[in-house]
GROMACS .gro file of C-alpha atoms in nm:
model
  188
    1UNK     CA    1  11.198   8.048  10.390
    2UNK     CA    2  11.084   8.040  10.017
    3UNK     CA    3  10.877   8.312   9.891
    4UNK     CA    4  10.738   8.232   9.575
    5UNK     CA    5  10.619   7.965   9.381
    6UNK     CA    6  10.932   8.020   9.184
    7UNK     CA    7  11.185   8.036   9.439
    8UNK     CA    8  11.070   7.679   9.567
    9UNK     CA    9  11.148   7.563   9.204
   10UNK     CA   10  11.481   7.719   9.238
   11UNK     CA   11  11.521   7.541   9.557
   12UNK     CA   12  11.422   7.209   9.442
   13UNK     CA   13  11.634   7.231   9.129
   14UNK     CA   14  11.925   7.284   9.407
   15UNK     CA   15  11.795   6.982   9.622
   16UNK     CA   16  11.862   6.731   9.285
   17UNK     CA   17  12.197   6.821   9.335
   18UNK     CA   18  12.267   6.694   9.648
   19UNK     CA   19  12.174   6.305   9.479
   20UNK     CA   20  12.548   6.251   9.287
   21UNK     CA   21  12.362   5.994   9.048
   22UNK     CA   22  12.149   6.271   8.898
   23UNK     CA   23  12.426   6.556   8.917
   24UNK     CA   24  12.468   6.650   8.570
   25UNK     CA   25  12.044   6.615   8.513
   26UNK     CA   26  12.039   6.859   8.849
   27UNK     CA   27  12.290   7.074   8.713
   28UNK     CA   28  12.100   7.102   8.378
   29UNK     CA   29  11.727   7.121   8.555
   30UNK     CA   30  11.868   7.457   8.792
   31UNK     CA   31  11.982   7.609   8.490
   32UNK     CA   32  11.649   7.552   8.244
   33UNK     CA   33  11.453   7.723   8.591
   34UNK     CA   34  11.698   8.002   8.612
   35UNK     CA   35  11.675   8.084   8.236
   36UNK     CA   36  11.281   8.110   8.285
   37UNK     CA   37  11.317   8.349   8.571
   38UNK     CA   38  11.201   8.715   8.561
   39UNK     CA   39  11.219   9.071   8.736
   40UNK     CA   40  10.820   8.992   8.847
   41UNK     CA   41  10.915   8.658   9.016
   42UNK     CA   42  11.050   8.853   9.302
   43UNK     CA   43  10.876   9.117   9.340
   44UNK     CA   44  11.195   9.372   9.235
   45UNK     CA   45  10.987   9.692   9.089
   46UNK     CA   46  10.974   9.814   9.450
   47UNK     CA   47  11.304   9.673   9.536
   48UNK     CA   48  11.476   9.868   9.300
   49UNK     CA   49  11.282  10.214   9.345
   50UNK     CA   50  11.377  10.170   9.686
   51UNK     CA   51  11.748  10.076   9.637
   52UNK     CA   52  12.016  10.227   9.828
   53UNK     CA   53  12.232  10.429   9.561
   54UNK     CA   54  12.517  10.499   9.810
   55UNK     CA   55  12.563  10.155   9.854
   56UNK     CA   56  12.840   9.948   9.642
   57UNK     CA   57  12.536   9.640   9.658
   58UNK     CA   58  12.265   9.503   9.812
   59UNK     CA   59  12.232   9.168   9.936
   60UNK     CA   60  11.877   8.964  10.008
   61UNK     CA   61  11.926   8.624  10.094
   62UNK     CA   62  11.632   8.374   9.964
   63UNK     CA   63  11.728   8.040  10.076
   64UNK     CA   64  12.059   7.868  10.191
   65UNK     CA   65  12.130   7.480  10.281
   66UNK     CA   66  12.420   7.333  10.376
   67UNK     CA   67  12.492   7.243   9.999
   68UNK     CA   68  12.390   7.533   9.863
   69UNK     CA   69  12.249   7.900   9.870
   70UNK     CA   70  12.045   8.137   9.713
   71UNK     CA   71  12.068   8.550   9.760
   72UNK     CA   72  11.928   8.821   9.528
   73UNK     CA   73  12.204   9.091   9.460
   74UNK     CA   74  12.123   9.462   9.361
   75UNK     CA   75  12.348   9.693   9.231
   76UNK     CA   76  12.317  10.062   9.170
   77UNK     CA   77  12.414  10.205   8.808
   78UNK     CA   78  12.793  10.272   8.841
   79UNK     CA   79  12.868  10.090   9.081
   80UNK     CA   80  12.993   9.750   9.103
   81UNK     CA   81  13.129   9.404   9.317
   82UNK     CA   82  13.522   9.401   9.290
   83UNK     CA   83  13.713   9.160   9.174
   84UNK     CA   84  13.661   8.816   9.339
   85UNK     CA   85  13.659   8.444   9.359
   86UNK     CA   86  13.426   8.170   9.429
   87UNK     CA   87  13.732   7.899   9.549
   88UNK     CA   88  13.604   7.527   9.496
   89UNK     CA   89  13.225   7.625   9.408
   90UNK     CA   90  12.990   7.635   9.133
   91UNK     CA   91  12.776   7.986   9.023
   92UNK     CA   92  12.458   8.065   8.848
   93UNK     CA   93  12.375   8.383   8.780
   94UNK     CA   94  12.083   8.532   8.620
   95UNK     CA   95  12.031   8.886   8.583
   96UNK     CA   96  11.666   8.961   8.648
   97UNK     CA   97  11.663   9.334   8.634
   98UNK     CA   98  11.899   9.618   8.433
   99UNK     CA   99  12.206   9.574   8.279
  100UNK     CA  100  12.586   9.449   8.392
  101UNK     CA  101  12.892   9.376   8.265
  102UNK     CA  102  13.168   9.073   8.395
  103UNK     CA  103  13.440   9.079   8.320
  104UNK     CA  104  13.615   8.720   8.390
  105UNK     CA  105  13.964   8.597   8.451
  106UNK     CA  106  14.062   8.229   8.470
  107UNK     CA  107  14.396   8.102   8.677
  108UNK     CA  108  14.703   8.077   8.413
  109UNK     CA  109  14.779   7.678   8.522
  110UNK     CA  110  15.133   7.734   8.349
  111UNK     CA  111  15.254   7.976   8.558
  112UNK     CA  112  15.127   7.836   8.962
  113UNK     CA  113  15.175   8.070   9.246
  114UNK     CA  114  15.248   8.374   9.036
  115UNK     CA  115  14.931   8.528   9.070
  116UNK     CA  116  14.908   8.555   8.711
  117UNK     CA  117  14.527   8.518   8.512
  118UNK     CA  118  14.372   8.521   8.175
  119UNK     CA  119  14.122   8.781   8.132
  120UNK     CA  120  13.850   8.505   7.958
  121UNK     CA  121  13.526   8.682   7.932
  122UNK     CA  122  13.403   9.042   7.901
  123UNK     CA  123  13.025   8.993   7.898
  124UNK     CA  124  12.726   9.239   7.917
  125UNK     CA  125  12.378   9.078   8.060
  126UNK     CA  126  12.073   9.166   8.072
  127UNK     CA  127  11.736   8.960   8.194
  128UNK     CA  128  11.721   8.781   7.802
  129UNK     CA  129  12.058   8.686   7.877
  130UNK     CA  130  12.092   8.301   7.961
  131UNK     CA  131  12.231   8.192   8.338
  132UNK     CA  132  12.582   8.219   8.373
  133UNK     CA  133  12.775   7.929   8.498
  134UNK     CA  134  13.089   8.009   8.696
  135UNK     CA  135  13.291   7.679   8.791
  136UNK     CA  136  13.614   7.619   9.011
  137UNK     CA  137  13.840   7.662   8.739
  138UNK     CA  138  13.613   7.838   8.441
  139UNK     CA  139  13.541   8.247   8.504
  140UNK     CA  140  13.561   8.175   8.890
  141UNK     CA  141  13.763   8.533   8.940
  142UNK     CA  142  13.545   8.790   8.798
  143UNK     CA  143  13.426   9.154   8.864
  144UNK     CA  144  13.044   9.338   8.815
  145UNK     CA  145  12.982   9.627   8.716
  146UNK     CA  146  12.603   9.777   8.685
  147UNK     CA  147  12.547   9.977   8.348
  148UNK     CA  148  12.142  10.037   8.464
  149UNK     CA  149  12.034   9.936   8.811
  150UNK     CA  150  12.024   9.582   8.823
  151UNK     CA  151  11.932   9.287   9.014
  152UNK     CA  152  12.049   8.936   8.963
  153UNK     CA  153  12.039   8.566   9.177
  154UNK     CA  154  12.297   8.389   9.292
  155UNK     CA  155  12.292   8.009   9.299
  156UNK     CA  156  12.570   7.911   9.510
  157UNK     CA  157  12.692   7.571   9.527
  158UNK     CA  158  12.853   7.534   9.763
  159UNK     CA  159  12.851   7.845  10.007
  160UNK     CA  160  13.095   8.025  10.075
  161UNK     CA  161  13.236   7.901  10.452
  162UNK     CA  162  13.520   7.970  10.677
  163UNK     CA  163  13.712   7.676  10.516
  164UNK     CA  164  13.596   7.863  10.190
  165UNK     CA  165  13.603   8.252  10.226
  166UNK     CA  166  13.545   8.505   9.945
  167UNK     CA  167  13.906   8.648   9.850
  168UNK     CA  168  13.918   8.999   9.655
  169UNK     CA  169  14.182   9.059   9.440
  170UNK     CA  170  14.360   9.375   9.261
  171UNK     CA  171  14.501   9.377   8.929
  172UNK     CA  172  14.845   9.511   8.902
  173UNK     CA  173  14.975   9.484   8.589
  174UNK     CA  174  15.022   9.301   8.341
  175UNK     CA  175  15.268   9.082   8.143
  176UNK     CA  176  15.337   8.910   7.815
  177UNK     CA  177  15.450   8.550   7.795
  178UNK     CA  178  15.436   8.344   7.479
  179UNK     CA  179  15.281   8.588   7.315
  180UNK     CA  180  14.966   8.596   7.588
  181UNK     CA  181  14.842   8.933   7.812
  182UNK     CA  182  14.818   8.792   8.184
  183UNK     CA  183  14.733   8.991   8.425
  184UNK     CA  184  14.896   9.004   8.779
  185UNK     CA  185  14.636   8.981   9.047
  186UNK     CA  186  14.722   9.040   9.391
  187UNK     CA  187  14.472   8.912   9.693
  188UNK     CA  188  14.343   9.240   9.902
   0.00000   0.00000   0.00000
């Protein structure tokens, strides 16, 4: 069900994707909606007085497809989402509300099936922040943290699905090779 004006947007931005011939335009017309989304779009003033602060996150789904879905996370300050993937999928994100920090880890490709990622990006957002693309192979492991209460969307393209589950990962240790810090990351 859409609920605002802007989530249909949102929505129809995801639609264009589903047409291969205008995939890059789609990809570039989600993101210039998502950058011109705010905290009043959706309402989250009451959402987040209300917010659950014993809770890890909240999760308020807004629309899903086949192809794709759309969810509104919330996060407490201090708290966070552990370290995890999105396997074979695209991710916007937009923080709407608050502050976070991700922290991002790409695959090493020169070391397959030893567990062992880059730590790529250690970013703090905020809702003047520009959407955040995750792909399959950029920032695709990554970990949230809330410095204020915060809120963000979730454009997920695909979903996640049986033959694509969410996998959460540990880090346990970490190792020099060719003069590079990997980190060992071990699925929970």
């Amino acid at each position: 069900m859409i609920k605002s004006i802007k989530s249909y947007f949102l929505a129809l931005a995801c639609e264009q994707l589903r047409d291969s011939r205008i995939y890059t335009e789609g990809f570039n017309s989600l993101k210039s909606v998502m950058d011109q989304l705010n905290a009043m779009d959706w309402n989250l003033a009451e959402k987040m007085a209300t917010l659950d602060r014993h809770r890890d996150w909240s999760f308020e789904p807004i629309y899903t497809a086949p192809e794709f879905e759309i969810n509104l996370l919330m996060i407490p300050q201090g708290r966070g989402i552990p370290l995890h993937d999105h396997p074979q999928m695209k991710v916007w994100l937009k923080v709407l509300w608050g502050t976070l920090s991700v922290q991002s880890y790409d695959w090493a490709e020169d070391y397959p099936y030893e567990g062992l990622a880059h730590l790529t990006q250690r970013a703090t957002c905020n809702g003047a922040t520009e959407t955040l693309c995750i792909t399959p192979k950029q920032y695709n492991l990554h970990e949230i943290y809330a410095t204020e209460n915060c809120a963000f969307l979730d454009v997920l393209f695909p979903p996640y699905s049986d033959e694509r589950p969410c996998h959460y990962y540990q880090k346990k240790g970490s190792l020099h090779r060719n003069g590079e810090r990997l980190f060992r990351l071990v699925s929970e």
